[in-house]
mmCIF file with all atom_site columns, C-alpha atoms in Angstrom:
data_model
loop_
_atom_site.group_PDB
_atom_site.id
_atom_site.type_symbol
_atom_site.label_atom_id
_atom_site.label_alt_id
_atom_site.label_comp_id
_atom_site.label_asym_id
_atom_site.label_entity_id
_atom_site.label_seq_id
_atom_site.pdbx_PDB_ins_code
_atom_site.Cartn_x
_atom_site.Cartn_y
_atom_site.Cartn_z
_atom_site.occupancy
_atom_site.B_iso_or_equiv
_atom_site.pdbx_formal_charge
_atom_site.auth_seq_id
_atom_site.auth_comp_id
_atom_site.auth_asym_id
_atom_site.auth_atom_id
_atom_site.pdbx_PDB_model_num
ATOM 1   C CA . GLY A 1 1   ? 131.996 -25.486 282.373 1.00 84.00 ? 1   GLY A CA 1
ATOM 2   C CA . TYR A 1 2   ? 133.363 -23.495 285.307 1.00 89.00 ? 2   TYR A CA 1
ATOM 3   C CA . ALA A 1 3   ? 130.196 -21.428 285.444 1.00 86.00 ? 3   ALA A CA 1
ATOM 4   C CA . ILE A 1 4   ? 128.057 -24.550 285.707 1.00 87.00 ? 4   ILE A CA 1
ATOM 5   C CA . GLN A 1 5   ? 130.321 -25.959 288.419 1.00 92.00 ? 5   GLN A CA 1
ATOM 6   C CA . TYR A 1 6   ? 130.019 -22.678 290.298 1.00 91.00 ? 6   TYR A CA 1
ATOM 7   C CA . ILE A 1 7   ? 126.231 -22.738 290.007 1.00 87.00 ? 7   ILE A CA 1
ATOM 8   C CA . GLN A 1 8   ? 126.176 -26.319 291.292 1.00 91.00 ? 8   GLN A CA 1
ATOM 9   C CA . PHE A 1 9   ? 128.396 -25.300 294.212 1.00 93.00 ? 9   PHE A CA 1
ATOM 10  C CA . LEU A 1 10  ? 126.114 -22.391 295.088 1.00 90.00 ? 10  LEU A CA 1
ATOM 11  C CA . GLU A 1 11  ? 123.009 -24.576 294.850 1.00 88.00 ? 11  GLU A CA 1
ATOM 12  C CA . LYS A 1 12  ? 124.573 -27.369 296.914 1.00 92.00 ? 12  LYS A CA 1
ATOM 13  C CA . ASN A 1 13  ? 125.612 -24.936 299.632 1.00 92.00 ? 13  ASN A CA 1
ATOM 14  C CA . LYS A 1 14  ? 122.263 -23.109 299.533 1.00 88.00 ? 14  LYS A CA 1
ATOM 15  C CA . LEU A 1 15  ? 123.912 -19.773 298.751 1.00 89.00 ? 15  LEU A CA 1
ATOM 16  C CA . GLU A 1 16  ? 120.807 -18.383 297.081 1.00 84.00 ? 16  GLU A CA 1
ATOM 17  C CA . ASP A 1 17  ? 121.814 -14.707 297.106 1.00 85.00 ? 17  ASP A CA 1
ATOM 18  C CA . ASP A 1 18  ? 125.175 -15.487 295.506 1.00 88.00 ? 18  ASP A CA 1
ATOM 19  C CA . LEU A 1 19  ? 123.442 -17.700 292.957 1.00 85.00 ? 19  LEU A CA 1
ATOM 20  C CA . LEU A 1 20  ? 120.910 -15.067 291.987 1.00 82.00 ? 20  LEU A CA 1
ATOM 21  C CA . GLU A 1 21  ? 123.636 -12.423 291.701 1.00 83.00 ? 21  GLU A CA 1
ATOM 22  C CA . PHE A 1 22  ? 125.629 -14.736 289.439 1.00 90.00 ? 22  PHE A CA 1
ATOM 23  C CA . TYR A 1 23  ? 122.758 -15.181 286.972 1.00 91.00 ? 23  TYR A CA 1
ATOM 24  C CA . ASN A 1 24  ? 123.532 -11.870 285.246 1.00 89.00 ? 24  ASN A CA 1
ATOM 25  C CA . SER A 1 25  ? 127.143 -12.916 284.615 1.00 90.00 ? 25  SER A CA 1
ATOM 26  C CA . TYR A 1 26  ? 126.059 -16.393 283.573 1.00 92.00 ? 26  TYR A CA 1
ATOM 27  C CA . ALA A 1 27  ? 123.580 -14.922 281.097 1.00 94.00 ? 27  ALA A CA 1
ATOM 28  C CA . ASN A 1 28  ? 126.414 -12.846 279.605 1.00 93.00 ? 28  ASN A CA 1
ATOM 29  C CA . LEU A 1 29  ? 128.359 -16.054 279.009 1.00 93.00 ? 29  LEU A CA 1
ATOM 30  C CA . LEU A 1 30  ? 125.317 -17.661 277.407 1.00 95.00 ? 30  LEU A CA 1
ATOM 31  C CA . CYS A 1 31  ? 124.906 -14.671 275.081 1.00 95.00 ? 31  CYS A CA 1
ATOM 32  C CA . LYS A 1 32  ? 128.496 -15.083 273.910 1.00 94.00 ? 32  LYS A CA 1
ATOM 33  C CA . GLN A 1 33  ? 127.519 -18.646 272.991 1.00 94.00 ? 33  GLN A CA 1
ATOM 34  C CA . GLU A 1 34  ? 124.407 -17.310 271.213 1.00 96.00 ? 34  GLU A CA 1
ATOM 35  C CA . LYS A 1 35  ? 122.109 -19.158 273.629 1.00 96.00 ? 35  LYS A CA 1
ATOM 36  C CA . TYR A 1 36  ? 119.787 -16.190 273.792 1.00 97.00 ? 36  TYR A CA 1
ATOM 37  C CA . LYS A 1 37  ? 116.609 -17.821 275.126 1.00 97.00 ? 37  LYS A CA 1
ATOM 38  C CA . VAL A 1 38  ? 118.410 -19.386 278.068 1.00 95.00 ? 38  VAL A CA 1
ATOM 39  C CA . ALA A 1 39  ? 120.332 -16.166 278.652 1.00 96.00 ? 39  ALA A CA 1
ATOM 40  C CA . ARG A 1 40  ? 117.115 -14.163 278.755 1.00 97.00 ? 40  ARG A CA 1
ATOM 41  C CA . TYR A 1 41  ? 115.708 -16.562 281.341 1.00 95.00 ? 41  TYR A CA 1
ATOM 42  C CA . HIS A 1 42  ? 118.724 -15.919 283.574 1.00 94.00 ? 42  HIS A CA 1
ATOM 43  C CA . TYR A 1 43  ? 118.642 -12.165 283.007 1.00 96.00 ? 43  TYR A CA 1
ATOM 44  C CA . ASP A 1 44  ? 115.023 -12.157 284.133 1.00 96.00 ? 44  ASP A CA 1
ATOM 45  C CA . LYS A 1 45  ? 115.921 -14.118 287.264 1.00 93.00 ? 45  LYS A CA 1
ATOM 46  C CA . ALA A 1 46  ? 118.736 -11.675 288.028 1.00 94.00 ? 46  ALA A CA 1
ATOM 47  C CA . TYR A 1 47  ? 116.446 -8.689  287.442 1.00 96.00 ? 47  TYR A CA 1
ATOM 48  C CA . ASN A 1 48  ? 113.774 -10.063 289.775 1.00 94.00 ? 48  ASN A CA 1
ATOM 49  C CA . TYR A 1 49  ? 116.401 -10.667 292.452 1.00 92.00 ? 49  TYR A CA 1
ATOM 50  C CA . TYR A 1 50  ? 117.836 -7.147  292.228 1.00 93.00 ? 50  TYR A CA 1
ATOM 51  C CA . LYS A 1 51  ? 114.356 -5.664  292.145 1.00 95.00 ? 51  LYS A CA 1
ATOM 52  C CA . THR A 1 52  ? 113.410 -7.392  295.413 1.00 93.00 ? 52  THR A CA 1
ATOM 53  C CA . LYS A 1 53  ? 116.655 -6.075  296.929 1.00 92.00 ? 53  LYS A CA 1
ATOM 54  C CA . LYS A 1 54  ? 115.855 -2.578  295.578 1.00 94.00 ? 54  LYS A CA 1
ATOM 55  C CA . ASN A 1 55  ? 119.263 -2.534  293.926 1.00 93.00 ? 55  ASN A CA 1
ATOM 56  C CA . TYR A 1 56  ? 118.220 -0.406  290.974 1.00 94.00 ? 56  TYR A CA 1
ATOM 57  C CA . LYS A 1 57  ? 121.706 0.156   289.600 1.00 93.00 ? 57  LYS A CA 1
ATOM 58  C CA . GLU A 1 58  ? 122.052 -3.600  289.146 1.00 93.00 ? 58  GLU A CA 1
ATOM 59  C CA . CYS A 1 59  ? 118.567 -3.683  287.617 1.00 96.00 ? 59  CYS A CA 1
ATOM 60  C CA . ALA A 1 60  ? 119.851 -1.120  285.122 1.00 96.00 ? 60  ALA A CA 1
ATOM 61  C CA . ASN A 1 61  ? 122.872 -3.313  284.417 1.00 95.00 ? 61  ASN A CA 1
ATOM 62  C CA . VAL A 1 62  ? 120.565 -6.237  283.649 1.00 96.00 ? 62  VAL A CA 1
ATOM 63  C CA . PHE A 1 63  ? 118.428 -4.003  281.408 1.00 97.00 ? 63  PHE A CA 1
ATOM 64  C CA . ASN A 1 64  ? 121.558 -2.935  279.564 1.00 95.00 ? 64  ASN A CA 1
ATOM 65  C CA . ASN A 1 65  ? 122.561 -6.556  279.048 1.00 96.00 ? 65  ASN A CA 1
ATOM 66  C CA . ILE A 1 66  ? 119.063 -7.431  277.823 1.00 97.00 ? 66  ILE A CA 1
ATOM 67  C CA . SER A 1 67  ? 119.344 -4.539  275.370 1.00 97.00 ? 67  SER A CA 1
ATOM 68  C CA . ILE A 1 68  ? 122.575 -6.015  273.998 1.00 96.00 ? 68  ILE A CA 1
ATOM 69  C CA . LEU A 1 69  ? 120.910 -9.427  273.692 1.00 97.00 ? 69  LEU A CA 1
ATOM 70  C CA . LEU A 1 70  ? 118.037 -7.837  271.752 1.00 97.00 ? 70  LEU A CA 1
ATOM 71  C CA . ILE A 1 71  ? 120.470 -6.026  269.448 1.00 96.00 ? 71  ILE A CA 1
ATOM 72  C CA . ASN A 1 72  ? 122.174 -9.360  268.747 1.00 95.00 ? 72  ASN A CA 1
ATOM 73  C CA . THR A 1 73  ? 118.818 -10.912 267.840 1.00 97.00 ? 73  THR A CA 1
ATOM 74  C CA . GLY A 1 74  ? 117.734 -8.028  265.617 1.00 97.00 ? 74  GLY A CA 1
ATOM 75  C CA . GLN A 1 75  ? 115.006 -6.745  267.942 1.00 97.00 ? 75  GLN A CA 1
ATOM 76  C CA . TYR A 1 76  ? 116.087 -3.117  267.789 1.00 97.00 ? 76  TYR A CA 1
ATOM 77  C CA . ASP A 1 77  ? 112.883 -1.457  269.013 1.00 97.00 ? 77  ASP A CA 1
ATOM 78  C CA . SER A 1 78  ? 112.803 -3.679  272.085 1.00 97.00 ? 78  SER A CA 1
ATOM 79  C CA . ALA A 1 79  ? 116.503 -3.026  272.611 1.00 98.00 ? 79  ALA A CA 1
ATOM 80  C CA . LEU A 1 80  ? 115.745 0.706   272.635 1.00 97.00 ? 80  LEU A CA 1
ATOM 81  C CA . ILE A 1 81  ? 113.208 0.244   275.417 1.00 97.00 ? 81  ILE A CA 1
ATOM 82  C CA . TYR A 1 82  ? 115.634 -1.621  277.687 1.00 97.00 ? 82  TYR A CA 1
ATOM 83  C CA . ASN A 1 83  ? 118.460 0.744   276.769 1.00 97.00 ? 83  ASN A CA 1
ATOM 84  C CA . SER A 1 84  ? 116.312 3.744   277.701 1.00 97.00 ? 84  SER A CA 1
ATOM 85  C CA . LEU A 1 85  ? 115.297 2.168   281.006 1.00 97.00 ? 85  LEU A CA 1
ATOM 86  C CA . SER A 1 86  ? 118.905 1.525   281.938 1.00 97.00 ? 86  SER A CA 1
ATOM 87  C CA . ALA A 1 87  ? 119.930 5.049   280.895 1.00 96.00 ? 87  ALA A CA 1
ATOM 88  C CA . GLU A 1 88  ? 117.256 6.654   283.070 1.00 96.00 ? 88  GLU A CA 1
ATOM 89  C CA . ILE A 1 89  ? 118.292 4.629   286.113 1.00 97.00 ? 89  ILE A CA 1
ATOM 90  C CA . TYR A 1 90  ? 121.987 5.383   285.567 1.00 96.00 ? 90  TYR A CA 1
ATOM 91  C CA . LYS A 1 91  ? 121.215 9.079   285.098 1.00 95.00 ? 91  LYS A CA 1
ATOM 92  C CA . ALA A 1 92  ? 119.062 9.214   288.238 1.00 95.00 ? 92  ALA A CA 1
ATOM 93  C CA . ASN A 1 93  ? 121.870 7.547   290.202 1.00 93.00 ? 93  ASN A CA 1
ATOM 94  C CA . LYS A 1 94  ? 124.504 9.876   288.704 1.00 92.00 ? 94  LYS A CA 1
ATOM 95  C CA . ASP A 1 95  ? 126.536 6.911   287.461 1.00 92.00 ? 95  ASP A CA 1
ATOM 96  C CA . ILE A 1 96  ? 129.150 8.756   285.395 1.00 91.00 ? 96  ILE A CA 1
ATOM 97  C CA . SER A 1 97  ? 130.510 5.634   283.690 1.00 88.00 ? 97  SER A CA 1
ATOM 98  C CA . ALA A 1 98  ? 127.373 3.603   283.013 1.00 94.00 ? 98  ALA A CA 1
ATOM 99  C CA . TYR A 1 99  ? 125.196 6.488   281.815 1.00 96.00 ? 99  TYR A CA 1
ATOM 100 C CA . PRO A 1 100 ? 127.389 7.354   278.796 1.00 96.00 ? 100 PRO A CA 1
ATOM 101 C CA . ASN A 1 101 ? 127.614 3.625   278.079 1.00 95.00 ? 101 ASN A CA 1
ATOM 102 C CA . SER A 1 102 ? 123.838 3.569   277.675 1.00 95.00 ? 102 SER A CA 1
ATOM 103 C CA . ILE A 1 103 ? 123.997 6.607   275.411 1.00 97.00 ? 103 ILE A CA 1
ATOM 104 C CA . LEU A 1 104 ? 126.628 4.857   273.303 1.00 97.00 ? 104 LEU A CA 1
ATOM 105 C CA . GLY A 1 105 ? 124.404 1.769   273.234 1.00 96.00 ? 105 GLY A CA 1
ATOM 106 C CA . TYR A 1 106 ? 121.610 3.976   271.916 1.00 97.00 ? 106 TYR A CA 1
ATOM 107 C CA . ALA A 1 107 ? 123.948 5.162   269.155 1.00 98.00 ? 107 ALA A CA 1
ATOM 108 C CA . GLU A 1 108 ? 124.750 1.564   268.244 1.00 97.00 ? 108 GLU A CA 1
ATOM 109 C CA . ILE A 1 109 ? 121.054 0.725   268.021 1.00 98.00 ? 109 ILE A CA 1
ATOM 110 C CA . MET A 1 110 ? 120.529 3.741   265.769 1.00 98.00 ? 110 MET A CA 1
ATOM 111 C CA . ILE A 1 111 ? 123.296 2.434   263.495 1.00 98.00 ? 111 ILE A CA 1
ATOM 112 C CA . LYS A 1 112 ? 121.493 -0.900  263.241 1.00 97.00 ? 112 LYS A CA 1
ATOM 113 C CA . LYS A 1 113 ? 118.218 0.885   262.488 1.00 97.00 ? 113 LYS A CA 1
ATOM 114 C CA . GLY A 1 114 ? 119.929 2.938   259.773 1.00 97.00 ? 114 GLY A CA 1
ATOM 115 C CA . ASN A 1 115 ? 119.547 6.308   261.502 1.00 97.00 ? 115 ASN A CA 1
ATOM 116 C CA . ILE A 1 116 ? 123.179 7.315   261.124 1.00 98.00 ? 116 ILE A CA 1
ATOM 117 C CA . GLU A 1 117 ? 122.651 11.012  261.907 1.00 98.00 ? 117 GLU A CA 1
ATOM 118 C CA . LYS A 1 118 ? 120.978 10.253  265.257 1.00 98.00 ? 118 LYS A CA 1
ATOM 119 C CA . ALA A 1 119 ? 123.717 7.695   265.965 1.00 98.00 ? 119 ALA A CA 1
ATOM 120 C CA . GLU A 1 120 ? 126.388 10.328  265.430 1.00 98.00 ? 120 GLU A CA 1
ATOM 121 C CA . VAL A 1 121 ? 124.664 12.827  267.747 1.00 98.00 ? 121 VAL A CA 1
ATOM 122 C CA . LYS A 1 122 ? 124.393 10.241  270.521 1.00 98.00 ? 122 LYS A CA 1
ATOM 123 C CA . ALA A 1 123 ? 127.959 8.990   270.027 1.00 98.00 ? 123 ALA A CA 1
ATOM 124 C CA . ARG A 1 124 ? 129.265 12.542  270.335 1.00 98.00 ? 124 ARG A CA 1
ATOM 125 C CA . GLU A 1 125 ? 127.191 12.995  273.513 1.00 98.00 ? 125 GLU A CA 1
ATOM 126 C CA . ALA A 1 126 ? 128.689 9.811   274.959 1.00 97.00 ? 126 ALA A CA 1
ATOM 127 C CA . LEU A 1 127 ? 132.189 10.914  273.945 1.00 98.00 ? 127 LEU A CA 1
ATOM 128 C CA . SER A 1 128 ? 131.779 14.230  275.736 1.00 97.00 ? 128 SER A CA 1
ATOM 129 C CA . LEU A 1 129 ? 130.620 12.525  278.936 1.00 97.00 ? 129 LEU A CA 1
ATOM 130 C CA . TYR A 1 130 ? 133.411 9.945   278.824 1.00 97.00 ? 130 TYR A CA 1
ATOM 131 C CA . GLN A 1 131 ? 136.004 12.676  278.271 1.00 96.00 ? 131 GLN A CA 1
ATOM 132 C CA . LYS A 1 132 ? 134.660 14.732  281.203 1.00 96.00 ? 132 LYS A CA 1
ATOM 133 C CA . ALA A 1 133 ? 134.803 11.656  283.431 1.00 95.00 ? 133 ALA A CA 1
ATOM 134 C CA . ASN A 1 134 ? 138.248 10.696  282.074 1.00 95.00 ? 134 ASN A CA 1
ATOM 135 C CA . ILE A 1 135 ? 137.160 7.145   281.215 1.00 95.00 ? 135 ILE A CA 1
ATOM 136 C CA . GLY A 1 136 ? 139.632 6.007   278.562 1.00 95.00 ? 136 GLY A CA 1
ATOM 137 C CA . LEU A 1 137 ? 137.930 2.744   277.661 1.00 95.00 ? 137 LEU A CA 1
ATOM 138 C CA . GLY A 1 138 ? 134.671 4.598   277.066 1.00 96.00 ? 138 GLY A CA 1
ATOM 139 C CA . VAL A 1 139 ? 136.465 7.167   274.914 1.00 97.00 ? 139 VAL A CA 1
ATOM 140 C CA . ALA A 1 140 ? 138.093 4.380   272.892 1.00 97.00 ? 140 ALA A CA 1
ATOM 141 C CA . ASN A 1 141 ? 134.798 2.518   272.411 1.00 97.00 ? 141 ASN A CA 1
ATOM 142 C CA . THR A 1 142 ? 133.096 5.721   271.336 1.00 98.00 ? 142 THR A CA 1
ATOM 143 C CA . TYR A 1 143 ? 135.781 6.454   268.764 1.00 98.00 ? 143 TYR A CA 1
ATOM 144 C CA . LEU A 1 144 ? 135.241 2.940   267.372 1.00 98.00 ? 144 LEU A CA 1
ATOM 145 C CA . VAL A 1 145 ? 131.517 3.652   267.015 1.00 98.00 ? 145 VAL A CA 1
ATOM 146 C CA . LEU A 1 146 ? 132.243 7.041   265.434 1.00 98.00 ? 146 LEU A CA 1
ATOM 147 C CA . GLY A 1 147 ? 134.624 5.316   263.028 1.00 98.00 ? 147 GLY A CA 1
ATOM 148 C CA . GLU A 1 148 ? 131.842 2.943   262.032 1.00 98.00 ? 148 GLU A CA 1
ATOM 149 C CA . ILE A 1 149 ? 129.455 5.862   261.559 1.00 98.00 ? 149 ILE A CA 1
ATOM 150 C CA . TYR A 1 150 ? 131.906 7.742   259.341 1.00 98.00 ? 150 TYR A CA 1
ATOM 151 C CA . PHE A 1 151 ? 132.627 4.583   257.376 1.00 98.00 ? 151 PHE A CA 1
ATOM 152 C CA . LEU A 1 152 ? 128.899 4.110   256.729 1.00 98.00 ? 152 LEU A CA 1
ATOM 153 C CA . LYS A 1 153 ? 128.657 7.761   255.667 1.00 98.00 ? 153 LYS A CA 1
ATOM 154 C CA . LYS A 1 154 ? 131.595 7.117   253.300 1.00 98.00 ? 154 LYS A CA 1
ATOM 155 C CA . GLU A 1 155 ? 133.607 9.786   255.121 1.00 98.00 ? 155 GLU A CA 1
ATOM 156 C CA . PHE A 1 156 ? 136.662 7.586   255.095 1.00 98.00 ? 156 PHE A CA 1
ATOM 157 C CA . GLN A 1 157 ? 139.223 10.138  256.255 1.00 98.00 ? 157 GLN A CA 1
ATOM 158 C CA . LYS A 1 158 ? 137.114 10.878  259.358 1.00 98.00 ? 158 LYS A CA 1
ATOM 159 C CA . ALA A 1 159 ? 136.714 7.129   259.904 1.00 98.00 ? 159 ALA A CA 1
ATOM 160 C CA . ILE A 1 160 ? 140.483 6.638   259.831 1.00 98.00 ? 160 ILE A CA 1
ATOM 161 C CA . VAL A 1 161 ? 140.983 9.502   262.290 1.00 98.00 ? 161 VAL A CA 1
ATOM 162 C CA . SER A 1 162 ? 138.356 8.032   264.650 1.00 98.00 ? 162 SER A CA 1
ATOM 163 C CA . TYR A 1 163 ? 139.829 4.540   264.486 1.00 97.00 ? 163 TYR A CA 1
ATOM 164 C CA . SER A 1 164 ? 143.289 6.024   265.105 1.00 97.00 ? 164 SER A CA 1
ATOM 165 C CA . GLU A 1 165 ? 141.974 7.890   268.169 1.00 96.00 ? 165 GLU A CA 1
ATOM 166 C CA . ALA A 1 166 ? 140.527 4.612   269.457 1.00 96.00 ? 166 ALA A CA 1
ATOM 167 C CA . LEU A 1 167 ? 143.944 2.967   269.132 1.00 94.00 ? 167 LEU A CA 1
ATOM 168 C CA . ILE A 1 168 ? 145.541 5.782   271.122 1.00 90.00 ? 168 ILE A CA 1
ATOM 169 C CA . PHE A 1 169 ? 143.224 5.105   274.034 1.00 86.00 ? 169 PHE A CA 1
#
């Protein structure tokens, strides 16, 4: 409700740039409500706005969010494409927090596709980058993904250790 009121305020006051920037956040809210088609519409509007502004890091953020939407709708191959696009932009911009997030996203897609070995390799790559950058939340999220990987591999002791590491962070 607040998001809609904010959009109405921005439209009423002709604050187009603020409105277009808000579409990415609004689409995230819509995804949480599983309103994926409407969310995708707003992601596309946000992407087009950032593209015209040549704000490629924000374009990458939108691509990452689209990838998550596609994971949630079971479109894993399409999710990989958007995930890879975001990763390349983050890497080119030397974004030390967003780049490992894309790598971790890749690992999560591999889990969904059943390629557990590839998922583990990518999760370990993300963990290394997060540790080097001292990003605790990223480390914790990666340990959660590693715990899931070990659980799926029926390596329960390793899963418990990974989940415990996540709790520490």
